[in-house]
Amino acid sequence: MDIKPPIAYVMLLVIIGGVGLACVKEGKGVDINTTALGYASMANLAAALKGKLGSSVVSSLKGDKKKNMDSANVYAVMNILSFCFTVPVVCVTELSTLAEEWDKAVALHGSGPLITNIALSGFFFYIYNEFAFAFTSQVGAVTSSVLNTAKRVIIIVVSAIIFQEAMERNTIVGSAIAITGTFLYSLTSKKKKKTA
């Protein structure tokens, strides 16, 4: 079991504090969309479980060369299983509006560009996540989850700068604290000890 130094766990509190501060709106108090928070928490939990399960499977299958299950193949199998579990949910929740929404999108953008964008989005998303999965099997699920969360904060901040959206002081300070906490977490968690 991997145990990180206590200071690494303190940095997790710094990250949580930064995200919490970014959610406080000046003059309005805390402004949190609980539905979004719930779904984001479930997504982070699923990503951490996927990383942990995947790294466990990869390490247990690494010694058996006959099975040819390196991290890329384990990720592919996990995606196929995820697809099989997701299709019924999509059919139940969205099948009734699928044709109508497709027709709207084709009318707006044309079928060629739409299909190209869907294919490229899927391809790049898969490649990105395959690299992330291989990375997770090397560094661990918690570190990967923290870095993934930091990536989201950085994307939000960079997007706000590029699109020139006004950011409140608390959002800027909270984001800076969360990003700094993530950086310090990655530095402090490098010195980990292994116990049996």
mmCIF file of C-alpha atoms in Angstrom:
data_model
loop_
_atom_site.group_PDB
_atom_site.id
_atom_site.type_symbol
_atom_site.label_atom_id
_atom_site.label_comp_id
_atom_site.label_asym_id
_atom_site.label_seq_id
_atom_site.Cartn_x
_atom_site.Cartn_y
_atom_site.Cartn_z
ATOM 1 C CA MET A 1 0.000 0.000 0.000
ATOM 2 C CA ASP A 2 1.313 3.457 -0.894
ATOM 3 C CA ILE A 3 1.505 5.920 1.966
ATOM 4 C CA LYS A 4 2.352 9.517 1.240
ATOM 5 C CA PRO A 5 4.038 11.915 3.667
ATOM 6 C CA PRO A 6 1.589 13.806 5.942
ATOM 7 C CA ILE A 7 2.368 17.106 4.194
ATOM 8 C CA ALA A 8 0.950 15.667 0.941
ATOM 9 C CA TYR A 9 -2.391 15.086 2.662
ATOM 10 C CA VAL A 10 -2.295 18.640 4.038
ATOM 11 C CA MET A 11 -1.921 19.855 0.440
ATOM 12 C CA LEU A 12 -5.220 18.097 -0.390
ATOM 13 C CA LEU A 13 -6.868 20.368 2.201
ATOM 14 C CA VAL A 14 -5.232 23.392 0.542
ATOM 15 C CA ILE A 15 -6.681 22.310 -2.827
ATOM 16 C CA ILE A 16 -10.152 21.828 -1.323
ATOM 17 C CA GLY A 17 -9.884 25.228 0.378
ATOM 18 C CA GLY A 18 -8.917 26.918 -2.893
ATOM 19 C CA VAL A 19 -11.830 25.363 -4.763
ATOM 20 C CA GLY A 20 -14.151 26.327 -1.900
ATOM 21 C CA LEU A 21 -12.931 29.936 -1.968
ATOM 22 C CA ALA A 22 -13.428 30.076 -5.735
ATOM 23 C CA CYS A 23 -17.085 29.117 -5.151
ATOM 24 C CA VAL A 24 -17.724 32.027 -2.763
ATOM 25 C CA LYS A 25 -19.334 34.928 -4.639
ATOM 26 C CA GLU A 26 -18.660 38.356 -3.199
ATOM 27 C CA GLY A 27 -21.788 39.713 -1.562
ATOM 28 C CA LYS A 28 -23.744 36.522 -2.288
ATOM 29 C CA GLY A 29 -21.978 33.875 -0.220
ATOM 30 C CA VAL A 30 -21.399 30.354 -1.446
ATOM 31 C CA ASP A 31 -22.824 29.665 -4.884
ATOM 32 C CA ILE A 32 -22.605 25.930 -5.555
ATOM 33 C CA ASN A 33 -24.716 24.007 -8.024
ATOM 34 C CA THR A 34 -25.278 20.874 -5.953
ATOM 35 C CA THR A 35 -26.345 18.826 -8.974
ATOM 36 C CA ALA A 36 -23.122 19.704 -10.802
ATOM 37 C CA LEU A 37 -21.116 19.047 -7.625
ATOM 38 C CA GLY A 38 -22.740 15.639 -7.262
ATOM 39 C CA TYR A 39 -22.058 14.643 -10.856
ATOM 40 C CA ALA A 40 -18.495 15.993 -10.725
ATOM 41 C CA SER A 41 -17.861 14.045 -7.509
ATOM 42 C CA MET A 42 -19.217 10.872 -9.103
ATOM 43 C CA ALA A 43 -17.024 11.466 -12.167
ATOM 44 C CA ASN A 44 -13.922 11.946 -9.990
ATOM 45 C CA LEU A 45 -14.766 8.823 -7.980
ATOM 46 C CA ALA A 46 -15.282 6.814 -11.169
ATOM 47 C CA ALA A 47 -11.986 8.109 -12.597
ATOM 48 C CA ALA A 48 -10.117 7.209 -9.403
ATOM 49 C CA LEU A 49 -11.708 3.743 -9.308
ATOM 50 C CA LYS A 50 -10.926 3.223 -12.999
ATOM 51 C CA GLY A 51 -7.320 4.209 -12.373
ATOM 52 C CA LYS A 52 -6.989 2.010 -9.304
ATOM 53 C CA LEU A 53 -8.704 -0.975 -10.904
ATOM 54 C CA GLY A 54 -6.770 -0.515 -14.115
ATOM 55 C CA SER A 55 -3.377 -0.243 -12.432
ATOM 56 C CA SER A 56 -4.161 -3.319 -10.307
ATOM 57 C CA VAL A 57 -5.181 -5.313 -13.376
ATOM 58 C CA VAL A 58 -2.171 -4.117 -15.368
ATOM 59 C CA SER A 59 0.261 -5.036 -12.592
ATOM 60 C CA SER A 60 -1.328 -8.468 -12.075
ATOM 61 C CA LEU A 61 -1.333 -9.267 -15.817
ATOM 62 C CA LYS A 62 2.081 -7.793 -16.596
ATOM 63 C CA GLY A 63 3.867 -11.033 -15.740
ATOM 64 C CA ASP A 64 1.702 -13.171 -18.043
ATOM 65 C CA LYS A 65 3.018 -12.465 -21.555
ATOM 66 C CA LYS A 66 0.494 -14.855 -23.165
ATOM 67 C CA LYS A 67 -2.426 -12.564 -22.307
ATOM 68 C CA ASN A 68 -0.891 -9.435 -23.900
ATOM 69 C CA MET A 69 -2.672 -7.129 -21.444
ATOM 70 C CA ASP A 70 -0.539 -4.040 -21.080
ATOM 71 C CA SER A 71 -2.058 -0.728 -19.966
ATOM 72 C CA ALA A 72 -3.265 0.142 -23.498
ATOM 73 C CA ASN A 73 -5.118 -3.165 -23.890
ATOM 74 C CA VAL A 74 -6.627 -3.002 -20.395
ATOM 75 C CA TYR A 75 -7.837 0.519 -21.181
ATOM 76 C CA ALA A 76 -9.385 -0.672 -24.460
ATOM 77 C CA VAL A 77 -11.238 -3.517 -22.703
ATOM 78 C CA MET A 78 -12.469 -1.131 -19.995
ATOM 79 C CA ASN A 79 -13.771 1.231 -22.701
ATOM 80 C CA ILE A 80 -15.613 -1.585 -24.452
ATOM 81 C CA LEU A 81 -17.236 -2.600 -21.148
ATOM 82 C CA SER A 82 -18.109 1.034 -20.378
ATOM 83 C CA PHE A 83 -19.686 1.368 -23.810
ATOM 84 C CA CYS A 84 -21.789 -1.753 -23.212
ATOM 85 C CA PHE A 85 -23.037 -0.382 -19.871
ATOM 86 C CA THR A 86 -23.655 3.131 -21.222
ATOM 87 C CA VAL A 87 -25.634 2.267 -24.371
ATOM 88 C CA PRO A 88 -28.740 1.058 -22.478
ATOM 89 C CA VAL A 89 -28.745 4.220 -20.330
ATOM 90 C CA VAL A 90 -28.487 6.433 -23.417
ATOM 91 C CA CYS A 91 -31.253 4.470 -25.141
ATOM 92 C CA VAL A 92 -33.577 4.919 -22.169
ATOM 93 C CA THR A 93 -32.827 8.597 -21.550
ATOM 94 C CA GLU A 94 -32.104 10.092 -24.985
ATOM 95 C CA LEU A 95 -33.264 7.810 -27.790
ATOM 96 C CA SER A 96 -36.611 9.594 -28.145
ATOM 97 C CA THR A 97 -34.931 12.907 -29.057
ATOM 98 C CA LEU A 98 -31.884 11.580 -30.913
ATOM 99 C CA ALA A 99 -33.280 11.849 -34.468
ATOM 100 C CA GLU A 100 -34.636 15.350 -33.871
ATOM 101 C CA GLU A 101 -31.363 16.613 -32.360
ATOM 102 C CA TRP A 102 -29.339 15.001 -35.159
ATOM 103 C CA ASP A 103 -31.491 16.732 -37.789
ATOM 104 C CA LYS A 104 -31.022 20.093 -36.027
ATOM 105 C CA ALA A 105 -27.243 19.633 -35.916
ATOM 106 C CA VAL A 106 -27.075 18.582 -39.584
ATOM 107 C CA ALA A 107 -29.209 21.575 -40.601
ATOM 108 C CA LEU A 108 -26.915 23.899 -38.651
ATOM 109 C CA HIS A 109 -23.487 22.477 -39.595
ATOM 110 C CA GLY A 110 -23.953 19.921 -42.399
ATOM 111 C CA SER A 111 -23.476 16.174 -42.080
ATOM 112 C CA GLY A 112 -19.852 16.049 -43.310
ATOM 113 C CA PRO A 113 -18.366 18.472 -40.773
ATOM 114 C CA LEU A 114 -20.563 17.017 -38.025
ATOM 115 C CA ILE A 115 -19.388 13.444 -38.632
ATOM 116 C CA THR A 116 -15.765 14.623 -38.938
ATOM 117 C CA ASN A 117 -15.975 16.519 -35.636
ATOM 118 C CA ILE A 118 -17.579 13.551 -33.871
ATOM 119 C CA ALA A 119 -14.919 11.159 -35.199
ATOM 120 C CA LEU A 120 -12.021 13.484 -34.332
ATOM 121 C CA SER A 121 -13.452 14.230 -30.878
ATOM 122 C CA GLY A 122 -13.751 10.529 -30.154
ATOM 123 C CA PHE A 123 -10.274 9.779 -31.478
ATOM 124 C CA PHE A 124 -8.485 12.520 -29.548
ATOM 125 C CA PHE A 125 -10.492 11.852 -26.387
ATOM 126 C CA TYR A 126 -9.547 8.174 -26.560
ATOM 127 C CA ILE A 127 -5.860 8.898 -27.189
ATOM 128 C CA TYR A 128 -5.717 11.481 -24.390
ATOM 129 C CA ASN A 129 -7.379 9.097 -21.945
ATOM 130 C CA GLU A 130 -5.175 6.186 -22.980
ATOM 131 C CA PHE A 131 -2.114 8.276 -22.115
ATOM 132 C CA ALA A 132 -3.776 9.368 -18.866
ATOM 133 C CA PHE A 133 -4.543 5.731 -18.029
ATOM 134 C CA ALA A 134 -0.936 4.701 -18.658
ATOM 135 C CA PHE A 135 0.179 7.646 -16.506
ATOM 136 C CA THR A 136 -2.193 6.598 -13.704
ATOM 137 C CA SER A 137 -0.788 3.084 -13.694
ATOM 138 C CA GLN A 138 2.635 4.658 -13.047
ATOM 139 C CA VAL A 139 1.771 7.294 -10.408
ATOM 140 C CA GLY A 140 -1.383 6.072 -8.657
ATOM 141 C CA ALA A 141 -5.054 6.939 -8.652
ATOM 142 C CA VAL A 142 -5.005 9.748 -6.058
ATOM 143 C CA THR A 143 -2.204 11.683 -7.755
ATOM 144 C CA SER A 144 -3.881 11.246 -11.128
ATOM 145 C CA SER A 145 -7.236 12.403 -9.728
ATOM 146 C CA VAL A 146 -5.665 15.490 -8.142
ATOM 147 C CA LEU A 147 -3.874 16.374 -11.376
ATOM 148 C CA ASN A 148 -7.085 15.817 -13.350
ATOM 149 C CA THR A 149 -8.929 18.203 -11.035
ATOM 150 C CA ALA A 150 -6.146 20.767 -11.405
ATOM 151 C CA LYS A 151 -6.363 20.397 -15.177
ATOM 152 C CA ARG A 152 -10.027 21.378 -15.014
ATOM 153 C CA VAL A 153 -9.300 24.454 -12.890
ATOM 154 C CA ILE A 154 -6.507 25.516 -15.239
ATOM 155 C CA ILE A 155 -8.781 25.073 -18.272
ATOM 156 C CA ILE A 156 -11.465 27.219 -16.618
ATOM 157 C CA VAL A 157 -8.976 29.988 -15.810
ATOM 158 C CA VAL A 158 -7.323 29.924 -19.251
ATOM 159 C CA SER A 159 -10.739 29.892 -20.966
ATOM 160 C CA ALA A 160 -11.843 32.892 -18.909
ATOM 161 C CA ILE A 161 -8.685 34.749 -19.951
ATOM 162 C CA ILE A 162 -8.970 33.823 -23.644
ATOM 163 C CA PHE A 163 -12.686 34.628 -23.858
ATOM 164 C CA GLN A 164 -12.194 37.740 -21.688
ATOM 165 C CA GLU A 165 -14.778 36.762 -19.100
ATOM 166 C CA ALA A 166 -14.692 38.733 -15.882
ATOM 167 C CA MET A 167 -13.534 36.715 -12.880
ATOM 168 C CA GLU A 168 -14.224 37.807 -9.329
ATOM 169 C CA ARG A 169 -11.376 38.219 -6.872
ATOM 170 C CA ASN A 170 -12.381 35.108 -4.896
ATOM 171 C CA THR A 171 -12.394 33.042 -8.083
ATOM 172 C CA ILE A 172 -8.908 34.219 -9.024
ATOM 173 C CA VAL A 173 -7.451 33.770 -5.529
ATOM 174 C CA GLY A 174 -9.197 30.419 -4.993
ATOM 175 C CA SER A 175 -8.016 29.106 -8.354
ATOM 176 C CA ALA A 176 -4.458 30.241 -7.627
ATOM 177 C CA ILE A 177 -4.554 28.499 -4.234
ATOM 178 C CA ALA A 178 -5.933 25.282 -5.779
ATOM 179 C CA ILE A 179 -3.318 25.275 -8.560
ATOM 180 C CA THR A 180 -0.501 26.006 -6.090
ATOM 181 C CA GLY A 181 -1.808 23.300 -3.754
ATOM 182 C CA THR A 182 -1.826 20.813 -6.617
ATOM 183 C CA PHE A 183 1.741 21.707 -7.542
ATOM 184 C CA LEU A 184 2.861 21.346 -3.918
ATOM 185 C CA TYR A 185 0.950 18.060 -3.597
ATOM 186 C CA SER A 186 2.799 16.650 -6.596
ATOM 187 C CA LEU A 187 6.140 17.747 -5.117
ATOM 188 C CA THR A 188 5.466 16.462 -1.605
ATOM 189 C CA SER A 189 3.927 13.159 -2.654
ATOM 190 C CA LYS A 190 7.046 12.101 -4.558
ATOM 191 C CA LYS A 191 8.628 11.038 -1.288
ATOM 192 C CA LYS A 192 6.312 8.114 -0.627
ATOM 193 C CA LYS A 193 7.046 5.110 1.491
ATOM 194 C CA LYS A 194 5.911 1.570 0.783
ATOM 195 C CA THR A 195 4.514 -0.606 3.533
ATOM 196 C CA ALA A 196 3.458 -4.214 3.379
#
